[in-house]
Short mmCIF file of C-alpha atoms in Angstrom, two decimals:
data_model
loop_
_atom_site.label_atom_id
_atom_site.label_comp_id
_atom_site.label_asym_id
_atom_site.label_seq_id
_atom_site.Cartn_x
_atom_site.Cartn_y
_atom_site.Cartn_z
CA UNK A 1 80.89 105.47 64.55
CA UNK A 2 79.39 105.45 68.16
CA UNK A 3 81.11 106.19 71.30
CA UNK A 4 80.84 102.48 72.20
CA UNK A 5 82.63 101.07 69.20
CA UNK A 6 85.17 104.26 69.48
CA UNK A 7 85.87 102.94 72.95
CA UNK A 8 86.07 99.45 72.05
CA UNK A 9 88.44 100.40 69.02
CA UNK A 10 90.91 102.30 71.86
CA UNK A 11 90.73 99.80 74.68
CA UNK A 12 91.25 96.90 71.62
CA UNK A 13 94.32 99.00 70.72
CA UNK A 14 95.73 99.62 74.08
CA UNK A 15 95.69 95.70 73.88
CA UNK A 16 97.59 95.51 70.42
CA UNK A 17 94.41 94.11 68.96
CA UNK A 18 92.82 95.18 65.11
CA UNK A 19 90.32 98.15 66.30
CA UNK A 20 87.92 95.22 64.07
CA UNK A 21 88.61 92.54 66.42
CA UNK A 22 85.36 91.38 67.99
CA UNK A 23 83.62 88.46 70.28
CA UNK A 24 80.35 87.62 71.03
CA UNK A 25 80.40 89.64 74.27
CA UNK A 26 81.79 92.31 72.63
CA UNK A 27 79.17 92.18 70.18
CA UNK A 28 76.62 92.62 72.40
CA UNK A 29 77.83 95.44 74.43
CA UNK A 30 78.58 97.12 71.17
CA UNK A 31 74.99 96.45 70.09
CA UNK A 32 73.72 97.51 72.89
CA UNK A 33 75.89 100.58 73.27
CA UNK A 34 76.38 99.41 76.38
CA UNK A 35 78.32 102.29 78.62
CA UNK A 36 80.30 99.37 80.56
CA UNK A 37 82.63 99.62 78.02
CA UNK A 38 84.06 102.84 78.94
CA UNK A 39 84.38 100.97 82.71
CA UNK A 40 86.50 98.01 80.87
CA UNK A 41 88.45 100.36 79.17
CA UNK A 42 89.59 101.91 82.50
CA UNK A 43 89.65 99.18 84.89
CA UNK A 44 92.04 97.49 82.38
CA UNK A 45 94.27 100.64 81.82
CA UNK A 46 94.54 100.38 85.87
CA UNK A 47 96.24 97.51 85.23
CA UNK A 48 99.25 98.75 84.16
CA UNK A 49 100.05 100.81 86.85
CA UNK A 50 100.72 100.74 90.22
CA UNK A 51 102.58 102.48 93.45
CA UNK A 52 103.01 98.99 94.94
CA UNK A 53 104.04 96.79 91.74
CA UNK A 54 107.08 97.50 89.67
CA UNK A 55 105.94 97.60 85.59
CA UNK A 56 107.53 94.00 85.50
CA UNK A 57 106.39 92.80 87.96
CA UNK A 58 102.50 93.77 86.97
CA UNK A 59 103.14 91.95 83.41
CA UNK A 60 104.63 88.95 84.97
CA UNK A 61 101.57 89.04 87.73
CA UNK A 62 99.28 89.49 84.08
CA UNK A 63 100.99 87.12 82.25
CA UNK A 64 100.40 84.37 85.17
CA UNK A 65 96.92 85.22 85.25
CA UNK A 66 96.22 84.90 81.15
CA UNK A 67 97.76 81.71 81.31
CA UNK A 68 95.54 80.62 84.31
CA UNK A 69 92.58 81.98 82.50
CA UNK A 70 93.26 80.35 78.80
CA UNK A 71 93.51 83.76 77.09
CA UNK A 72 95.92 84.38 74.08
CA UNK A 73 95.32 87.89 73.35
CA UNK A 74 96.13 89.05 77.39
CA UNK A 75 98.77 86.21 77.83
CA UNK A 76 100.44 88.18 74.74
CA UNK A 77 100.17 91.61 75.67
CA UNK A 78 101.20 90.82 79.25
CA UNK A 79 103.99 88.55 78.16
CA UNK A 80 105.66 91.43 75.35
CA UNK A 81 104.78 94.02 78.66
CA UNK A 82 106.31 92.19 80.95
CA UNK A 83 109.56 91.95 78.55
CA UNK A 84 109.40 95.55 77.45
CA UNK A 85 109.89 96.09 81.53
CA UNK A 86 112.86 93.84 82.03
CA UNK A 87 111.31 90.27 82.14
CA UNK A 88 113.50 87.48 81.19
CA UNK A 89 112.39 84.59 79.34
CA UNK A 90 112.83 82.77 82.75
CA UNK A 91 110.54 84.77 84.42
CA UNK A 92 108.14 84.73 81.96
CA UNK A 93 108.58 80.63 81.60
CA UNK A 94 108.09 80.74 85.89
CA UNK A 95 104.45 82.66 85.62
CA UNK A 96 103.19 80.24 83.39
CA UNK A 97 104.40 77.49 85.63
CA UNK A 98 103.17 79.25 88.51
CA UNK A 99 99.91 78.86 87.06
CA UNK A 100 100.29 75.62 86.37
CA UNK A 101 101.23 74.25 89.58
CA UNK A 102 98.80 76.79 91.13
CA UNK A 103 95.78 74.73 89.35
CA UNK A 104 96.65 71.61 91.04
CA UNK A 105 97.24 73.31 94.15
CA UNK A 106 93.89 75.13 94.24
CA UNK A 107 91.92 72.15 93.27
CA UNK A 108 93.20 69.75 95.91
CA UNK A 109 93.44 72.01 98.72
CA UNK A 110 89.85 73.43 97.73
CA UNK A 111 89.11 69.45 98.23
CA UNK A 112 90.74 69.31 101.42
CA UNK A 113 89.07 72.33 102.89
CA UNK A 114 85.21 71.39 101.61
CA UNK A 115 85.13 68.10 102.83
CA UNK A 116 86.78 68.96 106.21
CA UNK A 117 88.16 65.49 106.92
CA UNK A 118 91.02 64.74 108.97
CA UNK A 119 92.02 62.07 106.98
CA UNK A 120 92.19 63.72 103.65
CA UNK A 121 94.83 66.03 105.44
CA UNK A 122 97.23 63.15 106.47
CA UNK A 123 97.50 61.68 103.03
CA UNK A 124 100.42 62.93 101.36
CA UNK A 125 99.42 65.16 98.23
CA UNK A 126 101.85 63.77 95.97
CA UNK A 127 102.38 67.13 94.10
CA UNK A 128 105.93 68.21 93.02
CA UNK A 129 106.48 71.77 93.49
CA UNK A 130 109.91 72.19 93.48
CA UNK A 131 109.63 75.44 91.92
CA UNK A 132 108.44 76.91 95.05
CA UNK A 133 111.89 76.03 96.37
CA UNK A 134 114.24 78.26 94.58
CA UNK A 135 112.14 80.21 92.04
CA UNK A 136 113.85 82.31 89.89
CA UNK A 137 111.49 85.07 90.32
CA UNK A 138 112.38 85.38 93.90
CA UNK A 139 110.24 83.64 97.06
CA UNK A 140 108.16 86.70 97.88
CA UNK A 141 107.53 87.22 94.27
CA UNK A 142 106.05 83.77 93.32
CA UNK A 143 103.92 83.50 96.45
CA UNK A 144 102.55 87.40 95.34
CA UNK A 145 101.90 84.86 92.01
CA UNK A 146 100.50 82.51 93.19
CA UNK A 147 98.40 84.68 95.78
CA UNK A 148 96.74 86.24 92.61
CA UNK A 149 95.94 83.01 91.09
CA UNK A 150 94.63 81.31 93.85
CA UNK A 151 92.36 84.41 94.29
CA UNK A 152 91.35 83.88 91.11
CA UNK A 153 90.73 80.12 91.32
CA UNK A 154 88.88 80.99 94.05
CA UNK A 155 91.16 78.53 96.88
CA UNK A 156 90.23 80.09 100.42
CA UNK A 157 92.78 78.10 102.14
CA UNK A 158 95.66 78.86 99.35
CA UNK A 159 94.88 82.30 99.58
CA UNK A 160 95.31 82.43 103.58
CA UNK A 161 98.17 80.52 103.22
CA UNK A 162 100.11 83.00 100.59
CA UNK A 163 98.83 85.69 102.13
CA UNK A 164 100.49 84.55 105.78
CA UNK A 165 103.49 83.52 104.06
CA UNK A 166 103.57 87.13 102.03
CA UNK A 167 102.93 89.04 105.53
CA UNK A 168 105.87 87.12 107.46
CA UNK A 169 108.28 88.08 104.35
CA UNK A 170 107.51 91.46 104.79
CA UNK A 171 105.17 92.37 101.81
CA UNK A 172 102.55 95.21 103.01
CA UNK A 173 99.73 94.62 102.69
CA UNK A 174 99.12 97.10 100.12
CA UNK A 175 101.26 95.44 97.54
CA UNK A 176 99.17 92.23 98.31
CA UNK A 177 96.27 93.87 97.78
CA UNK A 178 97.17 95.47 94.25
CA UNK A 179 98.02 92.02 92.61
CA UNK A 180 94.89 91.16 93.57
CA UNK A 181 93.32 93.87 92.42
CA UNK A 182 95.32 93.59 89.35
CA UNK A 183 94.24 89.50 88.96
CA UNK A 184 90.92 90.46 89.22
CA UNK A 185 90.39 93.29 86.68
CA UNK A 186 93.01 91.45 84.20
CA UNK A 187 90.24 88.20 84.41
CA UNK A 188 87.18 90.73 84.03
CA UNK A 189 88.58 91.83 80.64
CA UNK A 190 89.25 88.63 79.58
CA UNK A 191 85.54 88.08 80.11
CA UNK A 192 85.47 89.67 77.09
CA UNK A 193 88.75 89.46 75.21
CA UNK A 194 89.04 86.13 74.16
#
C-alpha cells in the first residue's frame, strides 16, 4: 500500500468512512500519490480542536457548514460530534436552519450590495427569520453560525454585518476568526469527501 492511500485510509477513518471509500478527486490524488493528502488529513484534524470553540460548539459550527455545502458524509460526522459533545437535537435542528436561512440571506444581500442601488435597499426583503430572534443556540452563537456560512457563501456585506454584531456582543476576535477558519477547512475537505 502507498503512503497516499495509507493516509487516505486514516483521514477516511477519522471521518467514520470504509478505509475503501473513494471519489473521483480522491482517485486522482491517490493516483497521483499526490502529497496534499497528508495536508487534508491535517487541516481537517484541526478541525476538531480549538482554544476559542468549545467541542460542541465546533460540531454544531461543522454541522451548519455540511448542510450549507450538500455533504452527507461531513454533515454526519459533525452532526454524531456535535452530539457526542452535548448537542441537543435542537441545536443540531438550528444549524441546519441556520444554513438555510443563511442561503437566502447571502444571495439577496450579495444582490443588494453588487448592484449598489438605493432602491433595491428600500424594498422590504420579505424574508422571515424569526429564528434570529430567540435562537435556541443562543444570539452570539447563531450569528458565530451564520458568520461562518456567510464566509463561506462568500456574502461581503453578511459577513461585516455578523462580524459587527459578534464584536458588540463581546466575541474576540479570535473566536471569530477560528469558526472561520474552521468553515473554511471543513468546505476544503468536502472538496473531496463527497
Amino acid at each position: 500500500m502507498s503512503e497516499t492511500t495509507e493516509v487516505i485510509k486514516e483521514l477516511l477513518e477519522s471521518i467514520n468512512l470504509p478505509a475503501e471509500y473513494r471519489t473521483n478527486s480522491l482517485e486522482l490524488l491517490e493516483k497521483g500519490e499526490s502529497r496534499y493528502v497528508r495536508d487534508l488529513k491535517v487541516n481537517f484534524s484541526s478541525t476538531l480542536t480549538s482554544d476559542h470553540l468549545s467541542a460542541k460548539e465546533i460540531g454544531l459550527i461543522g454541522a451548519s457548514i455540511a448542510v450549507n455545502n450538500h455533504n452527507k458524509p461531513l454533515l454526519s460526522f459533525f452532526t454524531n460530534f456535535a452530539e457526542s459533545n452535548g448537542a441537543t437535537a435542537e441545536e443540531i435542528a438550528e444549524a441546519a436552519a441556520c444554513a438555510s436561512l443563511l442561503a437566502s440571506n447571502n444571495i439577496f444581500y450579495r444582490f443588494r450590495h453588487f448592484t449598489q442601488k438605493e432602491k433595491y435597499t428600500q424594498i422590504p426583503a420579505r424574508i422571515r427569520m424569526q429564528i434570529m430572534m430567540k435562537p435556541v443556540t443562543g444570539k452570539e452563537f447563531f450569528e458565530l453560525m451564520s458568520l461562518a456560512i456567510s464566509a463561506v457563501n462568500g456574502c461581503e456585506m453578511c459577513v461585516n454585518a455578523h462580524e459587527d454584531s459578534l464584536i458588540k456582543l463581546g466575541t474576540t476576535e479570535e473566536r471569530i476568526f477560528d469558526a472561520v477558519r474552521i468553515a473554511s477547512l471543513i468546505t476544503a475537505t468536502g472538496k473531496l469527501i463527497f
